[in-house]
Coordinates of C-alpha atoms and ligand atoms in Angstrom, one line a residue:
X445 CA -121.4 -300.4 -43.4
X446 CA -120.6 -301.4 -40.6
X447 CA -120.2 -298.5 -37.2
X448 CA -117.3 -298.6 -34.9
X449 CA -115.7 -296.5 -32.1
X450 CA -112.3 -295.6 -33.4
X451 CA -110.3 -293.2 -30.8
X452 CA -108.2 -290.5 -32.2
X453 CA -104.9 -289.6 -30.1
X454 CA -102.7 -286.6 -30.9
X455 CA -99.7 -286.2 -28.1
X456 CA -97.8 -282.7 -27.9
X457 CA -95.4 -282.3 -26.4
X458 CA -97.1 -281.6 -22.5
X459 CA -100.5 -282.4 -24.1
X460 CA -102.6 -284.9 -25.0
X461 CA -105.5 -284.2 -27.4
X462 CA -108.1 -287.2 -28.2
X463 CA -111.7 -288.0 -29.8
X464 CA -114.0 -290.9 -29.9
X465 CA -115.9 -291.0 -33.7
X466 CA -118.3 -293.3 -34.1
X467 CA -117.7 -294.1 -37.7
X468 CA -118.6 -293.8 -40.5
X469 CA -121.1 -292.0 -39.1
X470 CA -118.6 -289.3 -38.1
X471 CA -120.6 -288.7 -34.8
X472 CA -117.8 -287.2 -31.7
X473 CA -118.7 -289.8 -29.3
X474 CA -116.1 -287.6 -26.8
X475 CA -113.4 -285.6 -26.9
X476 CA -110.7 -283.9 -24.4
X477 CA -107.5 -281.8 -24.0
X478 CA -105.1 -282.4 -21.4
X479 CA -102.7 -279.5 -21.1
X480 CA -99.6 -279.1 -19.0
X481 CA -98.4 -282.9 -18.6
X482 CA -95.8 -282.9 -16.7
X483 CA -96.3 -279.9 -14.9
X484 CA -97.8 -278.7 -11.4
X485 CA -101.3 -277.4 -12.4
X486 CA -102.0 -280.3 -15.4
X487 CA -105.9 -279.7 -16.7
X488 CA -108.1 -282.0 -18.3
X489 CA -111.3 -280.9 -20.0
X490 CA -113.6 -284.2 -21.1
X491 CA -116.3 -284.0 -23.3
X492 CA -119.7 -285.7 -24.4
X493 CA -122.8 -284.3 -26.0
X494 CA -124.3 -282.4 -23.1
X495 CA -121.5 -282.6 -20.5
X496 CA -118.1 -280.8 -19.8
X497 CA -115.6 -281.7 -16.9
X498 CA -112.9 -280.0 -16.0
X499 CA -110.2 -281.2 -13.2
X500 CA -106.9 -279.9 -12.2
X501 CA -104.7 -282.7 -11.3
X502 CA -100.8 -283.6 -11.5
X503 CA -100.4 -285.7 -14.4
X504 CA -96.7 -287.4 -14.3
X505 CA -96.6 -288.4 -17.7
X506 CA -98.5 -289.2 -21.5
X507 CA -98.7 -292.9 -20.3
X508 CA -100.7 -291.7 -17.0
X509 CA -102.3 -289.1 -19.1
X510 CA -103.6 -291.8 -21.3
X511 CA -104.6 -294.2 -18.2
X512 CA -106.7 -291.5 -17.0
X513 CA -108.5 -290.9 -20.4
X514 CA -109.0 -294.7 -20.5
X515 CA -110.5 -294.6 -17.3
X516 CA -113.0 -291.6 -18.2
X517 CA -114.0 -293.7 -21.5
X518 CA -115.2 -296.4 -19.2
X519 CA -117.1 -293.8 -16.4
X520 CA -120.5 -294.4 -16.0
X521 CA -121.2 -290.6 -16.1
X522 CA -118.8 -289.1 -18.6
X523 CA -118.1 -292.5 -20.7
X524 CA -118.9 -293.6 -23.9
X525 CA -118.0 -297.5 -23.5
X526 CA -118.3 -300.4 -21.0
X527 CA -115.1 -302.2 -22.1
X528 CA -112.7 -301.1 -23.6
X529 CA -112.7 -303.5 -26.4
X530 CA -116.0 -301.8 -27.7
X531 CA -112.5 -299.3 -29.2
X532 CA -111.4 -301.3 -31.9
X533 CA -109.3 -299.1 -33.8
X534 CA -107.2 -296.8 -32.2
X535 CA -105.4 -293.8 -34.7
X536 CA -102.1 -291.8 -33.7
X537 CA -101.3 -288.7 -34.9
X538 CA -97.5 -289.4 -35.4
X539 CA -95.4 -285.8 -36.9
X540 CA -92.3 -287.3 -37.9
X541 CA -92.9 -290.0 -40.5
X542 CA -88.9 -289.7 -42.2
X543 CA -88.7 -290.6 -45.8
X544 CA -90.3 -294.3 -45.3
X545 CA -94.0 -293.4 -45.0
X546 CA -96.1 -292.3 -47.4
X547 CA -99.5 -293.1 -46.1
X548 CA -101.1 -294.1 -42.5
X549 CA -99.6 -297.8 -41.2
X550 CA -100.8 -300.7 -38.8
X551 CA -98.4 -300.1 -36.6
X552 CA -96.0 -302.9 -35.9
X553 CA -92.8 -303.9 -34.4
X554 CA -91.0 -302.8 -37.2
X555 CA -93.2 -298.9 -38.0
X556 CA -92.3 -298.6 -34.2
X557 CA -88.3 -299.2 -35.1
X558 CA -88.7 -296.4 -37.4
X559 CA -90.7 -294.5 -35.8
X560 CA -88.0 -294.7 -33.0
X561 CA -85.5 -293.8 -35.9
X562 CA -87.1 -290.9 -36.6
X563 CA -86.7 -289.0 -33.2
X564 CA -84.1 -287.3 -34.1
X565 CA -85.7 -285.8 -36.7
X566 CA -88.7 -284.8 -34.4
X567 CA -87.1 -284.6 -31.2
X568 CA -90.2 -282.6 -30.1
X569 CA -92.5 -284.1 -31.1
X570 CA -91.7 -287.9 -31.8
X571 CA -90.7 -289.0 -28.8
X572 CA -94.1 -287.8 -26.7
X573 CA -96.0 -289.5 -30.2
X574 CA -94.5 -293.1 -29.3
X575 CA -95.1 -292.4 -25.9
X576 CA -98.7 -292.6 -26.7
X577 CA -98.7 -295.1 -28.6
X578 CA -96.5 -297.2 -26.3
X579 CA -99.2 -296.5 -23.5
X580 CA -102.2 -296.9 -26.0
X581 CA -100.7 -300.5 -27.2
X582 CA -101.3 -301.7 -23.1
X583 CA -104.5 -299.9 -22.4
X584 CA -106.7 -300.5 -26.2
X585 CA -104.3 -303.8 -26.7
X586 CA -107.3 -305.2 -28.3
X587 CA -107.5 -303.0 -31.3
X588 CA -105.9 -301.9 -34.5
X589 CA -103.4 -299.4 -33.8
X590 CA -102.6 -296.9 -36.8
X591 CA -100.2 -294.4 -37.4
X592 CA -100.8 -291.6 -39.8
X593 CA -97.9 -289.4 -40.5
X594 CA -97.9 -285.1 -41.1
X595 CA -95.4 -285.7 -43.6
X596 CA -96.8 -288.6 -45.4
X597 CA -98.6 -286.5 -48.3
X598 CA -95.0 -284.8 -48.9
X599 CA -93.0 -287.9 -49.8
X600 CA -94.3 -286.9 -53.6
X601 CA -92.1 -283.5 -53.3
X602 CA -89.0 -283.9 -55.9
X603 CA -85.9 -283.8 -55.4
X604 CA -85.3 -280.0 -56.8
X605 CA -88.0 -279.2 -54.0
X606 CA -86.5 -281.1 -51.6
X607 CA -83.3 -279.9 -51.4
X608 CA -81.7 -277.2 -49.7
X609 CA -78.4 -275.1 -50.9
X610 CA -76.0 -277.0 -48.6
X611 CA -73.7 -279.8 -49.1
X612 CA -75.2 -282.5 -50.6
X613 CA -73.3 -284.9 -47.6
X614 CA -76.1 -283.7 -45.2
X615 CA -78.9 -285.0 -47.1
X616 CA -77.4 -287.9 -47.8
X617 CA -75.6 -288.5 -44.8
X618 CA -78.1 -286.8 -42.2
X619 CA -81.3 -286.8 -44.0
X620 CA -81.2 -283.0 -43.7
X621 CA -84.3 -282.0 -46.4
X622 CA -87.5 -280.8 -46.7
X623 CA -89.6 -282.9 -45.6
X624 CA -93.1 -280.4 -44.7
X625 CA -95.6 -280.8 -42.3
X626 CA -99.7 -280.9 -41.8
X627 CA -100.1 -283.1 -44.1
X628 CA -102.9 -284.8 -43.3
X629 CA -105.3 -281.5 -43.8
X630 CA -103.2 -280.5 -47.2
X631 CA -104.3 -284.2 -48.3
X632 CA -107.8 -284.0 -47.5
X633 CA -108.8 -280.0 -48.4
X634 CA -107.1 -280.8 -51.6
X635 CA -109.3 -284.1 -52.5
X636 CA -112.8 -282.2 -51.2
X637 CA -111.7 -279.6 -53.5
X638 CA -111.5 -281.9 -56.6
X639 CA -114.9 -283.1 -55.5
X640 CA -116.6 -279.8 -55.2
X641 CA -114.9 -278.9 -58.8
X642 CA -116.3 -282.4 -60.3
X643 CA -112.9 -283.6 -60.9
X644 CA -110.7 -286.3 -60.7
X645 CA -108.3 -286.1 -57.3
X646 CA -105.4 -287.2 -59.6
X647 CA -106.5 -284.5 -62.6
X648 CA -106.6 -281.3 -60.0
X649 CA -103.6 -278.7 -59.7
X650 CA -104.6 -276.8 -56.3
X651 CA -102.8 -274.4 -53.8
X652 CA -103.8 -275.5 -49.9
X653 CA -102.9 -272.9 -47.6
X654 CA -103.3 -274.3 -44.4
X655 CA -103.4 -271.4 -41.8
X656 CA -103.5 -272.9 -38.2
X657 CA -101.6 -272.1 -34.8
X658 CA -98.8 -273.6 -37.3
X659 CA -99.2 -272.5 -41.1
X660 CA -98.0 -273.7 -44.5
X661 CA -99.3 -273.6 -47.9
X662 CA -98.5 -276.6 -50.4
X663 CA -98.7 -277.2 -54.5
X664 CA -100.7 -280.1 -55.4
X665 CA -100.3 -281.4 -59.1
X666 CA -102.0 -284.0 -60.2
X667 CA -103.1 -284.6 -56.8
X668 CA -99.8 -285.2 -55.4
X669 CA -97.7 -282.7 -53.6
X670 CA -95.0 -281.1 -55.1
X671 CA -93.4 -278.3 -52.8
X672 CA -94.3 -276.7 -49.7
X673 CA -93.5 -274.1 -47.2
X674 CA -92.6 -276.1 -44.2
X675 CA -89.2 -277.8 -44.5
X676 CA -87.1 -279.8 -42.4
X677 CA -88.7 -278.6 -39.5
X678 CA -92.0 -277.0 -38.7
X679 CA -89.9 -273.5 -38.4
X680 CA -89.7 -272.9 -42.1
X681 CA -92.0 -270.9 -44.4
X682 CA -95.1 -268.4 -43.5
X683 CA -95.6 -266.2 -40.3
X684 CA -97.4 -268.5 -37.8
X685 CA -98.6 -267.6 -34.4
X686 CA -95.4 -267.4 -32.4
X687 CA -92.9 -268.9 -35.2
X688 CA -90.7 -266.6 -36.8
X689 CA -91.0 -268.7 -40.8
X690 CA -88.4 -267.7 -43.5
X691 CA -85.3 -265.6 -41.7
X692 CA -82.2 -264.9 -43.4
X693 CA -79.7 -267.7 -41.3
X694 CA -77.5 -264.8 -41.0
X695 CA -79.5 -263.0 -38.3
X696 CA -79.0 -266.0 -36.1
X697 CA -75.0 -265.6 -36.4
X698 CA -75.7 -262.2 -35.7
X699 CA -78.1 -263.0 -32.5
X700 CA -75.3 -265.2 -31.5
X701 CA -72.7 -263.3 -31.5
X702 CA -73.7 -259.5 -31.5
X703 CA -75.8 -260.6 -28.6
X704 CA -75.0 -263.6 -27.1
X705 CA -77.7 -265.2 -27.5
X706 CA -77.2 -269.3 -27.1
X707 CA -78.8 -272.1 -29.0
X708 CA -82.0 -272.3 -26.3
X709 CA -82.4 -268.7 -26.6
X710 CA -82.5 -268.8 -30.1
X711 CA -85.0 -271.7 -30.5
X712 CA -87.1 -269.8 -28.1
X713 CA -86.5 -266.9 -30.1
X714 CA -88.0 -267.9 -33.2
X715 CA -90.5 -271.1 -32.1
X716 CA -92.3 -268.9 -29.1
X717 CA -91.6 -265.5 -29.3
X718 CA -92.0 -264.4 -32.9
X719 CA -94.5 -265.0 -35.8
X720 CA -97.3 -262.7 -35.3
X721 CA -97.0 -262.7 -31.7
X722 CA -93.5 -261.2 -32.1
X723 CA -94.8 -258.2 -34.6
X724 CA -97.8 -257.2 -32.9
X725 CA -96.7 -257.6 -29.3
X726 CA -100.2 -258.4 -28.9
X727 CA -101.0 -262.0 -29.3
X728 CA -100.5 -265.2 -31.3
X729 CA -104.2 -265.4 -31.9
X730 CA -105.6 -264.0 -35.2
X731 CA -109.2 -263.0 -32.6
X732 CA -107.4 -261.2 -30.4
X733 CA -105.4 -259.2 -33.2
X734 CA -108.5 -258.7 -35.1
X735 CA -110.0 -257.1 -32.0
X736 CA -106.9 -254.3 -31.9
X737 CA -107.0 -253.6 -36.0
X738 CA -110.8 -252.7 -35.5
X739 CA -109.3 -249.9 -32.8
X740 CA -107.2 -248.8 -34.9
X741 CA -104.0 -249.9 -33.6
X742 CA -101.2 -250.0 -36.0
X743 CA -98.9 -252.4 -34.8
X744 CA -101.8 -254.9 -35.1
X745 CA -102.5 -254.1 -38.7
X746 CA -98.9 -254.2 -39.5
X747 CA -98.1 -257.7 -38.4
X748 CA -101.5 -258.9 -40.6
X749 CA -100.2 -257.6 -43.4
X750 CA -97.0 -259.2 -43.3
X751 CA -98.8 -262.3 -42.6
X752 CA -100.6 -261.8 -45.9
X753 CA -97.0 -260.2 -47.9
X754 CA -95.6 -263.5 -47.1
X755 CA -98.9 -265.5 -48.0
X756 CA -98.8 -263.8 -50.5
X757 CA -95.4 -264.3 -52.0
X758 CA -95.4 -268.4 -51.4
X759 CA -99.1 -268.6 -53.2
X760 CA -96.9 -266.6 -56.6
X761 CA -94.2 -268.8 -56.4
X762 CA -96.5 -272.0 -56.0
X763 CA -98.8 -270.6 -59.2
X764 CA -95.2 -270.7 -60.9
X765 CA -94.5 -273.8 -60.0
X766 CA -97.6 -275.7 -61.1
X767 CA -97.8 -273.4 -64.5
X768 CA -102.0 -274.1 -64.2
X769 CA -103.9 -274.0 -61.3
X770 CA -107.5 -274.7 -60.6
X771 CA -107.8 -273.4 -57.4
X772 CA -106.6 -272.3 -53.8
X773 CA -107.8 -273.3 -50.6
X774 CA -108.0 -271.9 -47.4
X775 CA -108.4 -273.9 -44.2
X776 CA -108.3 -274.2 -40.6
X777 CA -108.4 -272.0 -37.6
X778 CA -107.1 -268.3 -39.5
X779 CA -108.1 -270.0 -43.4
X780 CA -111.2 -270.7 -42.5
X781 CA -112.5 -267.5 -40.2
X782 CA -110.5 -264.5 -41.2
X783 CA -112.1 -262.9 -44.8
X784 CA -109.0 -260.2 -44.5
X785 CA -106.3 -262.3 -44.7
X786 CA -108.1 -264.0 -47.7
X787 CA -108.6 -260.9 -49.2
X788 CA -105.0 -259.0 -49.0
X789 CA -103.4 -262.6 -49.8
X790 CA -104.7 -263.0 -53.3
X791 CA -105.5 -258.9 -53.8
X792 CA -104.6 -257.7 -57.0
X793 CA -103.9 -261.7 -58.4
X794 CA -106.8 -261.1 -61.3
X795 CA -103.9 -261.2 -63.9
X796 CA -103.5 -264.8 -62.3
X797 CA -107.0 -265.8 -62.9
X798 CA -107.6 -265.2 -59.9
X799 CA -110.9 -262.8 -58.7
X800 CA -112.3 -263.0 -55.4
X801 CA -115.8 -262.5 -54.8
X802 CA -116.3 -260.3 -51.8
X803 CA -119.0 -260.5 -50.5
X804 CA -118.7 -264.4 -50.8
X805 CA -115.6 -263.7 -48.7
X806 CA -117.5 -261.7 -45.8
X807 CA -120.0 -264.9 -45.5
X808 CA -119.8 -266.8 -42.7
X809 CA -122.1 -269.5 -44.0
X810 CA -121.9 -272.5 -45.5
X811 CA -118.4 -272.8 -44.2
X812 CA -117.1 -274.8 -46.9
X813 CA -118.2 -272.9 -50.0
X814 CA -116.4 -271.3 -53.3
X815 CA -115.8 -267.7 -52.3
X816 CA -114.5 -266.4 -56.1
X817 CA -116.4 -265.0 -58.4
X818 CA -118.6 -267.3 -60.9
X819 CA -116.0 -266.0 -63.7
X820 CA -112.7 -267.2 -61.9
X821 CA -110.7 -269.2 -64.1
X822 CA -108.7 -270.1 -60.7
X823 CA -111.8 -271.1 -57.8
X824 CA -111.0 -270.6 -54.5
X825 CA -112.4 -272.2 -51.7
X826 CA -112.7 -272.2 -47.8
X827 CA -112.7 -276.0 -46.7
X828 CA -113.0 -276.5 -43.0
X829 CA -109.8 -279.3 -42.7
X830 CA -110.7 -281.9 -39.4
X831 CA -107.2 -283.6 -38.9
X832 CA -108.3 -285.7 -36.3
X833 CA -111.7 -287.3 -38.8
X834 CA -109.5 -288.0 -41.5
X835 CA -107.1 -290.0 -39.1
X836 CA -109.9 -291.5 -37.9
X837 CA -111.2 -292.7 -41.3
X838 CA -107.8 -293.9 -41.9
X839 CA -108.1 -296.6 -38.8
X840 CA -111.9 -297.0 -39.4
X841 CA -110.3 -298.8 -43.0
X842 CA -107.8 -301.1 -41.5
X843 CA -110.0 -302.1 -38.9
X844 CA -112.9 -303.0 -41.8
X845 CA -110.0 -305.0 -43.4
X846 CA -108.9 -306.7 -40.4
X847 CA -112.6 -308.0 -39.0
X848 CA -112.6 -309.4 -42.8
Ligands
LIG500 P1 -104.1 -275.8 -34.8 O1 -103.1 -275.3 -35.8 O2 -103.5 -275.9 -33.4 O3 -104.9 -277.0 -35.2 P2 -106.4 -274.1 -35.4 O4 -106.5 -274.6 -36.8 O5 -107.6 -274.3 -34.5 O6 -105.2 -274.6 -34.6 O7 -106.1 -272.5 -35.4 C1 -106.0 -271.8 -34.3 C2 -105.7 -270.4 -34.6 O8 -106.7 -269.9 -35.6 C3 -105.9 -269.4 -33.4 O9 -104.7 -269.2 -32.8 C4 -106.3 -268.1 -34.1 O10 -105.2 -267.4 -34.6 C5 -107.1 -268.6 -35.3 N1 -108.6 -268.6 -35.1 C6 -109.4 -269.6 -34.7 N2 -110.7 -269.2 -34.7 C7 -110.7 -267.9 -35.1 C8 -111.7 -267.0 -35.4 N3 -113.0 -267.2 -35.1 N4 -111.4 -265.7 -35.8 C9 -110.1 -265.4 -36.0 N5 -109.1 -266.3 -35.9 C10 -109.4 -267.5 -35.4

């Protein structure tokens, strides 16, 4: 097969996250962060085997943050081509992907209309994604650019999942749905684990918990997905770091006018200042809140456990929902290093089919393995999910189909 450098672009909303894979080799040619776009004290870290910069600089904007990572792809130092043409495919993480996309796109004139379309939906997310793209049409305009979309693996969920208890005029009026999110990684953990089962992807009924900095868990039947806990927004569903998940909506009416609190407040409310953050008072980060349980510090403990309650409750519902289930899957940052929250999620789930093994939990190594016991009717896994890879192979594809 034949190897090319595909780079891999994910713009936040003041950040700009991007890897070089030589594929299909899978080799990380380079990769960076730059954080703060926008603001005074922007950072850039730049990475290739052996070597790590780091700069603080101003950078205005995504399209300057993208010149500058152009420029450090060409350095003699820290680069990893002469030309940029050596890039031929270029891959965008894109969140927003509406009801029109259910896979990754060469993006053209038209994906860009929609895309555009679409920033309503996303407004904080979208609009920084075609920023990038915009910028990374000038700078790699020699190669294939792709899109792939975190909701592209949901636009399988039905309608009876879809839906929310409002008036039907806003769905169809102002696409207000479910729509989910991180799709990319419930795609992928839920293939590898028909593979490691020796099934069919399109024969496999899985549960993909997908426990990140944002988390959501998803029922896959038949390979396709079929509910999950994200909705129309990233805000819906399990605890995450700083996000609140499910509320009652009434507590916001209350916020609002018991307290005062206006709409900002509110978004700040439940997008920064709650999740696991919020109940702990500690920190959004599962290694930090690990350190305070092993102390003995209750409010620590407390907030894992309602992270698991709720983890808990979404993987019952989802078991209901797919009536058999072969397995569940844990991945990313939480899924894939935290054997506690594995272990109070599915406690007490034997009547389920479901028996973890323990001590396979505790490993550490391999980290994708099958940590149930041999006699599980229901496996469960921990598959280690690489968004950014599986975009690239997505753009390493259209390229092989262009040069042909
Ligand atoms: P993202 O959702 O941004 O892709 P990750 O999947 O890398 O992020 O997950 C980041 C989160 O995972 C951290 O905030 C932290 O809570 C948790 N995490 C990452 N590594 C560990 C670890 N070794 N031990 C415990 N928690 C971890």
């Amino acid at each position: 097969m034949q190897s090319e450098k595909i780079l891999v672009i994910n713009c936040g909303s003041s950040s700009i996250k991007y890897k070089v894979f030589r594929m299909p080799e899978e080799n990380i040619l380079a990769s960076g962060l730059m954080e703060k776009i926008g603001e005074e004290n922007s950072h850039i870290k730049h990475q290739v085997p052996g070597k790590i910069f780091e700069v603080n600089i101003i950078i205005k904007n995504h399209i300057e943050g993208l010149e500058i990572i152009s420029k450090y792809l060409r350095d003699k130092n820290l680069g990893v081509v002469e030309n940029v043409k050596e890039i031929t495919g270029v891959g965008h993480r894109v969140v927003h992907g509406g009801e029109g996309f259910n896979r990754s796109v060469i993006i053209t004139e038209e994906v860009l209309k929609k895309i555009e379309e679409y920033k309503n939906l996303a407004p904080l997310h979208n609009p920084h994604n075609l920023a990038g793209i915009m910028a990374s049409r000038k700078l790699f305009s020699g190669s294939t650019q792709v899109a792939a979309f975190d909701t592209a693996f949901h636009t399988t969920i039905p309608p009876v999942a879809y839906l929310y208890g409002l008036p039907y005029c806003l769905y169809k009026d102002s696409s207000i749905r479910r729509y989910g999110f991180h799709g990319t990684s419930h795609r992928y953990v839920s293939r590898r684990s028909a593979e490691l089962m020796g099934k069919d992807k399109y024969r496999v009924n899985v549960i993909t918990c997908h426990l990140g900095n944002g988390c959501s868990i998803t029922a896959v039947k038949d390979g396709h997905s079929i509910d999950t806990s994200m909705g129309f927004t990233p805000l819906e569903g399990l605890i995450m770091g700083t996000r609140s998940g499910d509320i009652d909506p009434g507590i916001m009416f209350y916020l609002a006018e018991k307290m005062n609190l206006d709409f900002k407040q509110l978004n700040n409310l439940l997008n920064k200042e709650s999740g696991l953050l919020g109940l702990s008072g500690i920190s959004n980060d599962f290694r930090d809140i690990s350190r305070e349980i092993k102390k003995g510090n209750e409010r620590a403990m407390l907030s894992l456990e309602v992270f698991c309650y709720r983890m808990k409750k979404y993987i019952g519902a989802y078991l209901a929902v797919l009536g058999k289930t072969d397995a569940v899957i844990f991945t990313a940052g939480i899924g894939e290093n935290v054997p506690l929250v594995r272990k109070k999620s599915l406690e007490n789930m034997e009547n389920f089919g479901i028996i973890l093994d323990e001590e396979k939990n505790n490993a550490t190594i391999p980290k994708e393995r099958e940590i149930s016991r041999n006699n599980s009717p229901v496996k469960v896994f921990v598959i280690p999910t690489d968004e950014e890879l599986r975009i690239a192979y997505d753009t390493y594809q259209f390229v092989l189909k262009r040069e042909h």
